[in-house]
Coordinates of N, CA, C and O in Angstrom, one line a residue:
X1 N -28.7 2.0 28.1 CA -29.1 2.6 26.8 C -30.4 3.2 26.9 O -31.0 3.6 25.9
X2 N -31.0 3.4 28.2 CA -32.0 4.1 28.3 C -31.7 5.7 27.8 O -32.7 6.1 27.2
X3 N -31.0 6.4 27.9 CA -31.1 7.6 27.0 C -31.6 7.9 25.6 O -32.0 8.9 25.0
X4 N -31.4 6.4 25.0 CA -31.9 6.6 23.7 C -33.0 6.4 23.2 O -33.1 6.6 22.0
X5 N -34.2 5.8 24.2 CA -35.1 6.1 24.4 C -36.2 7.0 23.7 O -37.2 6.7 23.1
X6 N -35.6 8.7 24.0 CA -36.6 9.4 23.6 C -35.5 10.0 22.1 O -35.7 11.2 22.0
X7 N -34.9 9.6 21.4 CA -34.4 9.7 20.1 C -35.3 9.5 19.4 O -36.2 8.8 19.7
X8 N -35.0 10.1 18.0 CA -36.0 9.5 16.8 C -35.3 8.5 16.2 O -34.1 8.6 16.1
X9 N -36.1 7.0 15.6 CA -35.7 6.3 15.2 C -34.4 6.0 14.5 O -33.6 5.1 14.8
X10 N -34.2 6.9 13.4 CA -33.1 6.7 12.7 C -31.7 7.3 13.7 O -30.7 6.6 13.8
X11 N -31.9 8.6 14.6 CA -30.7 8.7 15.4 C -30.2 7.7 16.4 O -29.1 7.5 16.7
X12 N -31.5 7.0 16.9 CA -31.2 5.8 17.7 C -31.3 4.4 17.0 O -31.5 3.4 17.8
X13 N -31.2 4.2 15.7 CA -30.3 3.3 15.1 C -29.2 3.4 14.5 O -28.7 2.4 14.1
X14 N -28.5 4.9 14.4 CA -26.9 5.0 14.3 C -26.3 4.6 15.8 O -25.3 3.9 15.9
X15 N -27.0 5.1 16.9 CA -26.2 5.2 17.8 C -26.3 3.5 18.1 O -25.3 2.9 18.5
X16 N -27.2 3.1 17.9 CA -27.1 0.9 18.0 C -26.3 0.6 17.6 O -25.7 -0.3 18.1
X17 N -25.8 1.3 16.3 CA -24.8 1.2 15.1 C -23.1 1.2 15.8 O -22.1 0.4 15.7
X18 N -23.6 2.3 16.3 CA -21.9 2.8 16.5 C -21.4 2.3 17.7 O -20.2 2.1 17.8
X19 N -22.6 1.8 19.2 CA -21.4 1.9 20.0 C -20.9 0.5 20.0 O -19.7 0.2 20.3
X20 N -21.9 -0.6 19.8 CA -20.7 -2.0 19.6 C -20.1 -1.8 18.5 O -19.0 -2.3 18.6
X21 N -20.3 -1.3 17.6 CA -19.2 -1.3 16.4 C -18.0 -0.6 17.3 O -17.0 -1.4 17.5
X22 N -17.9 0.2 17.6 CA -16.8 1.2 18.0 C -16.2 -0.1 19.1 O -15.0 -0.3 18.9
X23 N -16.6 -0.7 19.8 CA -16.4 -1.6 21.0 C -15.6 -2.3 20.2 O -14.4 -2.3 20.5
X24 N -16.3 -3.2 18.7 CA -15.8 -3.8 18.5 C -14.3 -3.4 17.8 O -13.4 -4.2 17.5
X25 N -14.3 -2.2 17.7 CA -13.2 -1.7 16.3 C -12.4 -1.5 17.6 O -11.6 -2.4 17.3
X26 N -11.9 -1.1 18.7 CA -11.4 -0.9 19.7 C -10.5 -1.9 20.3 O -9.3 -1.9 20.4
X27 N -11.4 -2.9 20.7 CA -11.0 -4.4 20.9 C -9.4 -4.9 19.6 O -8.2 -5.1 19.8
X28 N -10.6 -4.7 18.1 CA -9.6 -5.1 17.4 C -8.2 -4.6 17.1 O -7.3 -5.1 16.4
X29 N -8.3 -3.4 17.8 CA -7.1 -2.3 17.5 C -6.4 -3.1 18.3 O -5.4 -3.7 17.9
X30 N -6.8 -3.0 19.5 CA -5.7 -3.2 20.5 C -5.1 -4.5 20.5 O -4.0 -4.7 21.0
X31 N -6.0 -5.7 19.6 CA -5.6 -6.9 19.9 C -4.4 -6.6 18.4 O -3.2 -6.7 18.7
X32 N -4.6 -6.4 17.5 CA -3.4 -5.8 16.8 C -2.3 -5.7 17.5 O -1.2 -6.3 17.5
X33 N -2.8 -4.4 18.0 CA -1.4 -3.9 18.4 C -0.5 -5.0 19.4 O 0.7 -5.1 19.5
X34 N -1.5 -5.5 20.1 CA -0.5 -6.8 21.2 C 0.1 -7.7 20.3 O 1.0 -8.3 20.9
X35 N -0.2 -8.1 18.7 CA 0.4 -8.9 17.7 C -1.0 -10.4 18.0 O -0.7 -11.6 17.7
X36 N -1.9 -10.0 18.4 CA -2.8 -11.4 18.4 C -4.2 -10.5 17.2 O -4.6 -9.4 17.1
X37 N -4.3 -11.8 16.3 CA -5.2 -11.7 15.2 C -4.9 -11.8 13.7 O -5.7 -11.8 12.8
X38 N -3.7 -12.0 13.7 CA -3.3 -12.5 12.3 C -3.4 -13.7 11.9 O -4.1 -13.8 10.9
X39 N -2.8 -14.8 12.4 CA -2.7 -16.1 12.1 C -3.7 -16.6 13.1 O -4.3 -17.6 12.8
X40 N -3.9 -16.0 14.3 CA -4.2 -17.0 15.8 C -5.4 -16.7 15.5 O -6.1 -17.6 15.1
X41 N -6.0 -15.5 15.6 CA -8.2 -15.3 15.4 C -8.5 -15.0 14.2 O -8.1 -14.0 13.5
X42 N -9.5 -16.1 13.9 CA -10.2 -15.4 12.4 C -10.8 -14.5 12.3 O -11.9 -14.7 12.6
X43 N -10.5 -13.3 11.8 CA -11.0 -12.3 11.8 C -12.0 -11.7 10.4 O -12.8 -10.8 10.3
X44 N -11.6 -12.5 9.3 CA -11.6 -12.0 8.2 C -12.9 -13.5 7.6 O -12.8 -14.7 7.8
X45 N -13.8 -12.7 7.0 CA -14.7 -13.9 6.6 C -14.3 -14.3 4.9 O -14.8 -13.9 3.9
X46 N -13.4 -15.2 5.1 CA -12.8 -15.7 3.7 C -13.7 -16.7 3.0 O -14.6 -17.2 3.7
X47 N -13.3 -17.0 1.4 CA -14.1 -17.7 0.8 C -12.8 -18.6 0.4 O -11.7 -18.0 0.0
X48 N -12.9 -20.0 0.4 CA -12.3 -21.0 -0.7 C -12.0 -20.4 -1.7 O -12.8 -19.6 -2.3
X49 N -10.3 -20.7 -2.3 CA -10.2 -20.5 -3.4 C -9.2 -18.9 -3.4 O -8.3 -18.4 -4.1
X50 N -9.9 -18.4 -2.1 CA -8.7 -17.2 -2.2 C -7.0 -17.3 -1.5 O -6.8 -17.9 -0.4
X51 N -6.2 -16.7 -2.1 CA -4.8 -16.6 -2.1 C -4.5 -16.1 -0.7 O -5.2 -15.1 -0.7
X52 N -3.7 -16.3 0.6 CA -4.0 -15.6 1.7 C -3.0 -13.7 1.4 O -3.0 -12.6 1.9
X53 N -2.5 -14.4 0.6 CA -1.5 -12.5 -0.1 C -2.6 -11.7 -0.4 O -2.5 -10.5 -0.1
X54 N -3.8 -12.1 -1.0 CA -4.5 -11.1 -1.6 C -6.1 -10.4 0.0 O -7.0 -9.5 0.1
X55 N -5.8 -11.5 0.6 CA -6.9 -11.4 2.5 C -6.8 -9.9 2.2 O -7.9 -9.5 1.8
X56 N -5.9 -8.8 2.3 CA -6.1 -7.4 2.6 C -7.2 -6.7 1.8 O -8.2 -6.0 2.1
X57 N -6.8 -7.3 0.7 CA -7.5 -6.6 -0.3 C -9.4 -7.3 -1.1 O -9.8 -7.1 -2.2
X58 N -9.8 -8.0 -0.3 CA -10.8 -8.9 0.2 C -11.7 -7.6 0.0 O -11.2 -6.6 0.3
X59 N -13.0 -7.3 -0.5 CA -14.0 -6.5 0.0 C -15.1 -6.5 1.1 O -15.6 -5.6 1.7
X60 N -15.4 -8.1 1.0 CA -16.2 -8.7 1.8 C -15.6 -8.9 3.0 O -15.1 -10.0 3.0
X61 N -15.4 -8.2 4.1 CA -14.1 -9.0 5.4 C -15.0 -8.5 6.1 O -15.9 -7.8 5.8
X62 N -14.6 -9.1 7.5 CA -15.6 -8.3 9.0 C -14.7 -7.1 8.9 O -15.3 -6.0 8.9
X63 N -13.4 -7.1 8.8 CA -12.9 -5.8 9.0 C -13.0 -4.7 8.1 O -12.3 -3.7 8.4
X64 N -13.7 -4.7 7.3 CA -14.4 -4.0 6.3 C -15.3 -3.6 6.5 O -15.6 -2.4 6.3
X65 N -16.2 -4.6 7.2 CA -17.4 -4.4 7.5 C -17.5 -2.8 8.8 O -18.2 -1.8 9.0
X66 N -16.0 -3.7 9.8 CA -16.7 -3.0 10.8 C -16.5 -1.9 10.3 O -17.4 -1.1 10.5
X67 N -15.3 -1.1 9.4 CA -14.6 0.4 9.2 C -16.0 0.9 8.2 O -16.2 2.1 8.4
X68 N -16.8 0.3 7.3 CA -17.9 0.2 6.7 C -19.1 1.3 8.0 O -19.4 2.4 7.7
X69 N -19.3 0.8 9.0 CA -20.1 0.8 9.7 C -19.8 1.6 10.7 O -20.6 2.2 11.4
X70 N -18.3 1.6 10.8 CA -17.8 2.9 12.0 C -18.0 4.7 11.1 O -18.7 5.7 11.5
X71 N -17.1 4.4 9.9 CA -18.0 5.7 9.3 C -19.5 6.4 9.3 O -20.0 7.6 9.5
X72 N -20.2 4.9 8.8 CA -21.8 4.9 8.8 C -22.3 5.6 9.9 O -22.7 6.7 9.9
X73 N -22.2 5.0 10.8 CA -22.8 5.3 11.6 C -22.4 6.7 12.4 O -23.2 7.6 12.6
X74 N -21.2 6.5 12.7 CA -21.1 8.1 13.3 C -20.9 8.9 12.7 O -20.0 9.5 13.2
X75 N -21.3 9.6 11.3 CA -21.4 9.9 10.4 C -22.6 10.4 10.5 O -23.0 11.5 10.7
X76 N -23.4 8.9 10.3 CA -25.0 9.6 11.1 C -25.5 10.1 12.4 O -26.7 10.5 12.7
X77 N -24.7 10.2 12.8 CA -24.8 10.7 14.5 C -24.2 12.4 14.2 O -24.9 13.4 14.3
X78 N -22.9 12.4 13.8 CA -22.6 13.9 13.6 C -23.4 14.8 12.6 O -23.6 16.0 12.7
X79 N -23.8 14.0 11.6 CA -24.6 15.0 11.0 C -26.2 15.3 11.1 O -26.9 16.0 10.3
X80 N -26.8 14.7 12.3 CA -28.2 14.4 12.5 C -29.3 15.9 12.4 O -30.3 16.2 11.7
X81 N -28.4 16.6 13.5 CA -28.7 17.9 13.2 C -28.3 18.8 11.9 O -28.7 20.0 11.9
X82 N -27.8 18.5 11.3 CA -27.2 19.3 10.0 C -28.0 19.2 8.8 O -28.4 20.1 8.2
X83 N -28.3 18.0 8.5 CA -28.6 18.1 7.3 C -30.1 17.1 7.7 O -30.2 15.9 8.2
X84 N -31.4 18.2 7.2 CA -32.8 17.9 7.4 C -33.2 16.9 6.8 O -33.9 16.2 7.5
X85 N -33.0 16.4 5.5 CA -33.2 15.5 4.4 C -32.7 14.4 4.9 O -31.5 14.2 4.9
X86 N -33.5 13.4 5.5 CA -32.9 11.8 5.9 C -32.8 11.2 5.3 O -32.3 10.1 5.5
X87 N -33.3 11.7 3.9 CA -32.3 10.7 2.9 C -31.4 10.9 2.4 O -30.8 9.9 2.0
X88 N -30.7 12.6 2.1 CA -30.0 12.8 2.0 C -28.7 12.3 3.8 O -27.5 12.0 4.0
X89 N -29.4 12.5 4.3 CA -28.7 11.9 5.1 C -27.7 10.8 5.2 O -26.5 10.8 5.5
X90 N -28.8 9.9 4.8 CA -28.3 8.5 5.0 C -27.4 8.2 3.7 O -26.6 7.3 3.9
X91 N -27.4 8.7 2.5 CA -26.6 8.6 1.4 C -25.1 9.2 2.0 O -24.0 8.6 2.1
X92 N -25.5 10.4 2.5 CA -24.2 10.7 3.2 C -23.0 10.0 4.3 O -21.7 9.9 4.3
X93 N -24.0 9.5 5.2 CA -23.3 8.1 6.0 C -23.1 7.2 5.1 O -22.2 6.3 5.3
X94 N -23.8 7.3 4.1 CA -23.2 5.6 3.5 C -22.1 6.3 2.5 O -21.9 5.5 1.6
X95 N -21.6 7.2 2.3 CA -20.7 7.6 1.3 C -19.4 7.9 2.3 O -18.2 7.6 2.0
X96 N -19.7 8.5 3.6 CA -18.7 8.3 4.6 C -18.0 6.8 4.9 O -16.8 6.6 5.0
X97 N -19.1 5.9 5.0 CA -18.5 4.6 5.1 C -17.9 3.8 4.2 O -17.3 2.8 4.5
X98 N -18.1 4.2 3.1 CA -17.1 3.8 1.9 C -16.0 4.4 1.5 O -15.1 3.8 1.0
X99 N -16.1 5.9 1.9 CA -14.8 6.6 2.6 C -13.6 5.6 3.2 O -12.6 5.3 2.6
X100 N -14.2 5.1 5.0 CA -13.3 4.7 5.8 C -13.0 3.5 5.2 O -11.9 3.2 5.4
X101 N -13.9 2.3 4.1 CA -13.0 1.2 3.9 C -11.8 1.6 2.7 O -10.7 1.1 2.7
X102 N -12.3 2.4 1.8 CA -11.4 2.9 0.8 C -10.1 3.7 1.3 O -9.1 3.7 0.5
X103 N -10.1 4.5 2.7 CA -9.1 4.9 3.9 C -8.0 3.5 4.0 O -6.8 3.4 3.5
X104 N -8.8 2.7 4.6 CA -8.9 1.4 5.0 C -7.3 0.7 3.6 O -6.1 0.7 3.8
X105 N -7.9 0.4 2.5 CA -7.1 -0.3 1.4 C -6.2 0.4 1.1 O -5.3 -0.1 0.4
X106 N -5.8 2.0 1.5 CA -5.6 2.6 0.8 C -3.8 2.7 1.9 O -2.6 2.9 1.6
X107 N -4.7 2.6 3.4 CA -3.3 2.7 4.1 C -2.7 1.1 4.1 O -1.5 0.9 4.3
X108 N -3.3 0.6 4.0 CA -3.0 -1.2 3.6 C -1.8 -1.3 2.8 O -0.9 -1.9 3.2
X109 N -1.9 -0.7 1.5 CA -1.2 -0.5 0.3 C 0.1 0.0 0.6 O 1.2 -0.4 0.4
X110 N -0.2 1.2 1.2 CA 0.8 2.3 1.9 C 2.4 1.2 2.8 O 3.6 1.2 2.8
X111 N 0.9 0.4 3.6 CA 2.3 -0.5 4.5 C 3.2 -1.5 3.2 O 4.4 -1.7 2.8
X112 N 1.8 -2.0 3.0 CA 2.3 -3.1 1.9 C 3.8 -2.4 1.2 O 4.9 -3.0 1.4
X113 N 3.7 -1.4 0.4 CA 4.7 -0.9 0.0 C 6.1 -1.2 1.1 O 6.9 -2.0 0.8
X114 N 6.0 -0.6 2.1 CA 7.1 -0.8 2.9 C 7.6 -2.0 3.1 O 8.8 -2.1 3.6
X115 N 6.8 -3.3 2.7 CA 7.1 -4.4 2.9 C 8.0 -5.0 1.5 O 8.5 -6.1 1.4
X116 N 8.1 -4.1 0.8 CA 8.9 -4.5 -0.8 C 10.2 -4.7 -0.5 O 10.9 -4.1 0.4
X117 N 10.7 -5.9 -1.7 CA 12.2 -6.3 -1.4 C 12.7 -5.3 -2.4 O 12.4 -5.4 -3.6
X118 N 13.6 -4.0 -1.9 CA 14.1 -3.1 -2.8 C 15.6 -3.6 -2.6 O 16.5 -2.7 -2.2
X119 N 15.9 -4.5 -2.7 CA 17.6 -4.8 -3.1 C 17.7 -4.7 -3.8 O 16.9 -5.0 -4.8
X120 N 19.1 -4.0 -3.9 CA 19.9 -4.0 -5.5 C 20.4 -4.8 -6.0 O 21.2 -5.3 -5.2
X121 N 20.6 -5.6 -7.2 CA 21.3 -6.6 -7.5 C 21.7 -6.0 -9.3 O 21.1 -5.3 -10.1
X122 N 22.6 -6.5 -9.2 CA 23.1 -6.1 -10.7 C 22.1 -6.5 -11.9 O 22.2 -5.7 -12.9
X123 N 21.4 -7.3 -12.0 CA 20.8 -8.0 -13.1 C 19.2 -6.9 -13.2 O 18.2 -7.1 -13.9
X124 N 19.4 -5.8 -12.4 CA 18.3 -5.0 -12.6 C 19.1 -3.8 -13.2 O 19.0 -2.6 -13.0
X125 N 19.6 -4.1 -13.7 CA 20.4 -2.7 -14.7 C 20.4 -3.0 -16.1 O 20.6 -2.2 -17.0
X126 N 20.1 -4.5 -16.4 CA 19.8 -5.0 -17.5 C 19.3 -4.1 -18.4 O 18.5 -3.4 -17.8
X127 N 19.3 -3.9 -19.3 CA 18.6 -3.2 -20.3 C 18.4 -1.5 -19.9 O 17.7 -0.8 -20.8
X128 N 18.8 -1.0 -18.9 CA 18.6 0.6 -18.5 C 19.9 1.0 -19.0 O 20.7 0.1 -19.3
X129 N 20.4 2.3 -19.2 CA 21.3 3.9 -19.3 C 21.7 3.8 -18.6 O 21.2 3.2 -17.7
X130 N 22.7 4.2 -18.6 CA 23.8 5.1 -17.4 C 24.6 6.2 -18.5 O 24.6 6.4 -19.7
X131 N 25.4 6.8 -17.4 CA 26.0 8.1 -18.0 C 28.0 7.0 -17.6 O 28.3 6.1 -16.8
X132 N 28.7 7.5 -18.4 CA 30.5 7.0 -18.1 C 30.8 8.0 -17.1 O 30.9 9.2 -17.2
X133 N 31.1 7.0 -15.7 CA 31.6 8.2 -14.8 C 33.5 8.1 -15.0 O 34.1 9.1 -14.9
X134 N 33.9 7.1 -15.1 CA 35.6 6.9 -15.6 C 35.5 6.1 -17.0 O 34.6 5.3 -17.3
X135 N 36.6 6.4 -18.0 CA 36.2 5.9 -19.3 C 36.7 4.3 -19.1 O 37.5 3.7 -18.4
X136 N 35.8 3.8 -20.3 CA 35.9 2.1 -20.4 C 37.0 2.1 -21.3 O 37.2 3.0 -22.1
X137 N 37.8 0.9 -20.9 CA 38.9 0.6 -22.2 C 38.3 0.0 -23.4 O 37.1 0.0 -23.3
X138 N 38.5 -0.4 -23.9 CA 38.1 -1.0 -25.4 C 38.2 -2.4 -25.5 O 39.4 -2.6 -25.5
X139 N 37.6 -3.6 -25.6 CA 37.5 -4.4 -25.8 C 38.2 -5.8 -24.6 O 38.9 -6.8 -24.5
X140 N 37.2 -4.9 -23.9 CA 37.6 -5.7 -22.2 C 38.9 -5.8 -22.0 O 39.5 -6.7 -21.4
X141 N 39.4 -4.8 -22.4 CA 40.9 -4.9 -21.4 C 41.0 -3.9 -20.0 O 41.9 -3.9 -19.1
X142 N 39.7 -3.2 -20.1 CA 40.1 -3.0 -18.3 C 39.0 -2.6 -17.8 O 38.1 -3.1 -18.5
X143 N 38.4 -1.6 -16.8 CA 37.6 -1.8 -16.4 C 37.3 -0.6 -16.2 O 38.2 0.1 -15.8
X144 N 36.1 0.0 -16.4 CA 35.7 2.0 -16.1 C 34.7 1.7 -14.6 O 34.7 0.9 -13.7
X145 N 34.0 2.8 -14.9 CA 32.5 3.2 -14.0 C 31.9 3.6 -14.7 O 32.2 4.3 -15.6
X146 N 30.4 3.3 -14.4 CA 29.5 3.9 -14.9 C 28.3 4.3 -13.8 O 27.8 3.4 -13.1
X147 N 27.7 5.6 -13.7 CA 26.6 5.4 -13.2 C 25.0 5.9 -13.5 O 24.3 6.8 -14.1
X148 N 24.7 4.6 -12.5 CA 23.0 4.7 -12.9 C 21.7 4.3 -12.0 O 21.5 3.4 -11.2
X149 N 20.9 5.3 -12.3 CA 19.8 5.5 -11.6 C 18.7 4.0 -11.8 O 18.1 3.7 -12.8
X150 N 18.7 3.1 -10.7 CA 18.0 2.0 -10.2 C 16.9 2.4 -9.1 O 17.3 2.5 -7.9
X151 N 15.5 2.5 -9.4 CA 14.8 2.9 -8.5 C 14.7 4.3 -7.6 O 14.4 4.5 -6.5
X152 N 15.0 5.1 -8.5 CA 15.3 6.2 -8.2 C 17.0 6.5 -6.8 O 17.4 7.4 -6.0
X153 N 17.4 5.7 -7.1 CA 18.6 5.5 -6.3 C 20.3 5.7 -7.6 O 20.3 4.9 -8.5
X154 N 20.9 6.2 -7.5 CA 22.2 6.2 -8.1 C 23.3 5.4 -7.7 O 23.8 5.6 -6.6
X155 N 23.7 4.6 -8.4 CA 24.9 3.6 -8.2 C 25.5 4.1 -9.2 O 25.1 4.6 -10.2
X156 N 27.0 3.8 -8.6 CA 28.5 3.7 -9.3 C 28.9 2.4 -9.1 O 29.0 1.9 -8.0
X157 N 29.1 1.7 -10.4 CA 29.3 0.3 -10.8 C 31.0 -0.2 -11.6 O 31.8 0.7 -11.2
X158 N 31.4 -0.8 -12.1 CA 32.0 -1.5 -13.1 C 31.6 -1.9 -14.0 O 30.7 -2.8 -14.0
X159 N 32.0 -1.4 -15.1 CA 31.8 -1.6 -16.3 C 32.9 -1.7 -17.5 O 33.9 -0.9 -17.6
X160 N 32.6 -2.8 -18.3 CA 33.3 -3.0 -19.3 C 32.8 -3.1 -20.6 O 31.6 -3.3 -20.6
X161 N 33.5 -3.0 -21.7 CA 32.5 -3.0 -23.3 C 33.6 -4.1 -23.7 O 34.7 -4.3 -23.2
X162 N 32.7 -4.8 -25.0 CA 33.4 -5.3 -25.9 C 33.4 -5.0 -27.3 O 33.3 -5.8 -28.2
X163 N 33.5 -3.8 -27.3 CA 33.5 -2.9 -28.6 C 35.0 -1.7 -28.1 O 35.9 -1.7 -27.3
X164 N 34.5 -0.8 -29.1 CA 35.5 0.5 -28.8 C 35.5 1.3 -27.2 O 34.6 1.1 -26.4
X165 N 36.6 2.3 -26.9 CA 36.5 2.8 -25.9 C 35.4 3.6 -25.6 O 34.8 4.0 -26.6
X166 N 34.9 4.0 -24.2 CA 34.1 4.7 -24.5 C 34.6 5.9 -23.2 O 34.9 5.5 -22.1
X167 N 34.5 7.2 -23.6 CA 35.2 8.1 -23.0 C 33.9 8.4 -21.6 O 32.8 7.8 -21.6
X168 N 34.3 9.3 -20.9 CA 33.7 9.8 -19.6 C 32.6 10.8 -20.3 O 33.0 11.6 -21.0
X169 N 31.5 10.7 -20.1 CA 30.2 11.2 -19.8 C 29.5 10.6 -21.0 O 28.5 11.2 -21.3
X170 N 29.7 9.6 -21.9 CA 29.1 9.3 -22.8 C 27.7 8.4 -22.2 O 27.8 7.9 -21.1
X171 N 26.6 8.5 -23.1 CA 25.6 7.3 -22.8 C 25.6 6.3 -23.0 O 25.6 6.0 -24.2
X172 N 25.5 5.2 -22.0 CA 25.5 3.5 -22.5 C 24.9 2.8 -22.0 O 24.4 3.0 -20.9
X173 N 24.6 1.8 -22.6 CA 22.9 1.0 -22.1 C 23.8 -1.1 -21.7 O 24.4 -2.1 -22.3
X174 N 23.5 -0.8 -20.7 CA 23.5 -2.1 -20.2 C 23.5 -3.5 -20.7 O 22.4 -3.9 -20.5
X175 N 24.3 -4.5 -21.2 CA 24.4 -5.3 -22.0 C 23.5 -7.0 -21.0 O 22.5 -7.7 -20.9
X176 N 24.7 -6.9 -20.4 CA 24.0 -7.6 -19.4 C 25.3 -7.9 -18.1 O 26.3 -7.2 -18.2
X177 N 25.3 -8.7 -17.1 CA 26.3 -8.5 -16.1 C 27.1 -9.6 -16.3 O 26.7 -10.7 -16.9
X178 N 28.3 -9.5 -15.7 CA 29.4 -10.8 -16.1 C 30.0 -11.2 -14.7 O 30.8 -10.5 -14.1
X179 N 29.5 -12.3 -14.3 CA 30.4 -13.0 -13.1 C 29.6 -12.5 -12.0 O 30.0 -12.5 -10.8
X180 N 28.3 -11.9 -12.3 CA 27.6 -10.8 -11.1 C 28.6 -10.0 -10.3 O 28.6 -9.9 -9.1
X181 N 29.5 -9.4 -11.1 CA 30.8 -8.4 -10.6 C 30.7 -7.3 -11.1 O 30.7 -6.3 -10.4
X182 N 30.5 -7.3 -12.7 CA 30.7 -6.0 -13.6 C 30.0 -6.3 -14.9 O 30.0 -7.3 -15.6
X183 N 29.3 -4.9 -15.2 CA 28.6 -4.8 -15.9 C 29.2 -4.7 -17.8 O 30.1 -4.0 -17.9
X184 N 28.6 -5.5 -19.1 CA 29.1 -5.4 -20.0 C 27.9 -4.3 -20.8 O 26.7 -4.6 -21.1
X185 N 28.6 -3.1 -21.1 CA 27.7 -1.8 -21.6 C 28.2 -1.7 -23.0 O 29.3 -2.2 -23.3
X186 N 27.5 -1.1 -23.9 CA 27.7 -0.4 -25.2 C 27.1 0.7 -25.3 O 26.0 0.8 -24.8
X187 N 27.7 1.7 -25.7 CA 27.9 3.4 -26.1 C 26.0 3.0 -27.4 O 25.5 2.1 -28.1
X188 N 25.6 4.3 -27.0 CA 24.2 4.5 -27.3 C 24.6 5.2 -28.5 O 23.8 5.7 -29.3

């Protein structure tokens, strides 16, 4: 680390900044990626009392800290020559590094999503529309289709009324489900 030496102070305490931070954000990538660090190394500086569902979204974490500090600092490294004002500087690194943890929650969320139980099950049609795709008989004597948009997804179902017939393209709103087989609708 003798090159940094003849730096001005503030450039050679980003660069203190960045390269164990970087060392360390490196390490932790990769131990990720091998699948060690979730349950097996504590990584995350937790407090009593929190829920481990909610650990991602933690603001205080080392891993916050470090993406906190990988922005900061090289942030202040790339812009050292750019911008004269070191204090405008340093607002800038620190707006960068709130950047990367807000990056940070934001791709978190992203996975999180992917992790959602999006099964279909009939009891989520409850109370929604559909359009009659074959007409219902009248008073449960047989059985039509109907279909309907569940999570942006379209299903063709079974449906029956216990009222009057209801012809093909009419609107009808979901009563509730019978036998978890077929749905009991009434005309809107």
């Amino acid at each position: 680390m003798n090159f940094l030496e003849n730096y001005d102070p503030l450039l050679r305490a980003f660069w203190y900044i960045a390269l164990p931070v970087s060392l360390f954000f490196i390490l932790q990538t990769v131990m990720t990626f091998m699948g060690v660090g979730g349950d097996d190394i504590e990584t995350e500086l937790e407090t009593e009392g929190h829920d481990s569902t909610d650990a991602p979204f933690e603001l205080f974490t080392l891993r916050n800290l470090i993406n906190f500090l990988l922005g900061f600092s090289w942030s202040g490294i790339s812009f050292y020559n750019s911008i004269a004002n070191k204090t405008i500087l340093i607002i800038v690194a620190f707006l960068v590094g709130v950047a990367f943890v807000a990056l940070f929650f934001f791709t978190i969320k992203q996975m999180m999503r992917l992790n959602e139980n999006n099964s279909f099950t009939l009891d989520k049609t409850i109370n929604q529309t559909g359009t009659v795709y074959l007409s219902i008989p009248e008073k449960k004597s047989g059985k039509g289709k109907i279909q309907i948009s569940i999570n942006g997804s379209f299903h063709e179902l079974d449906a029956i009324t216990e009222n009057d017939r209801i012809e093909t393209g009419a609107m009808v709103k979901v009563i509730k489900a019978e036998n978890n087989a077929v749905l009991i609708v009434e005309k809107i």
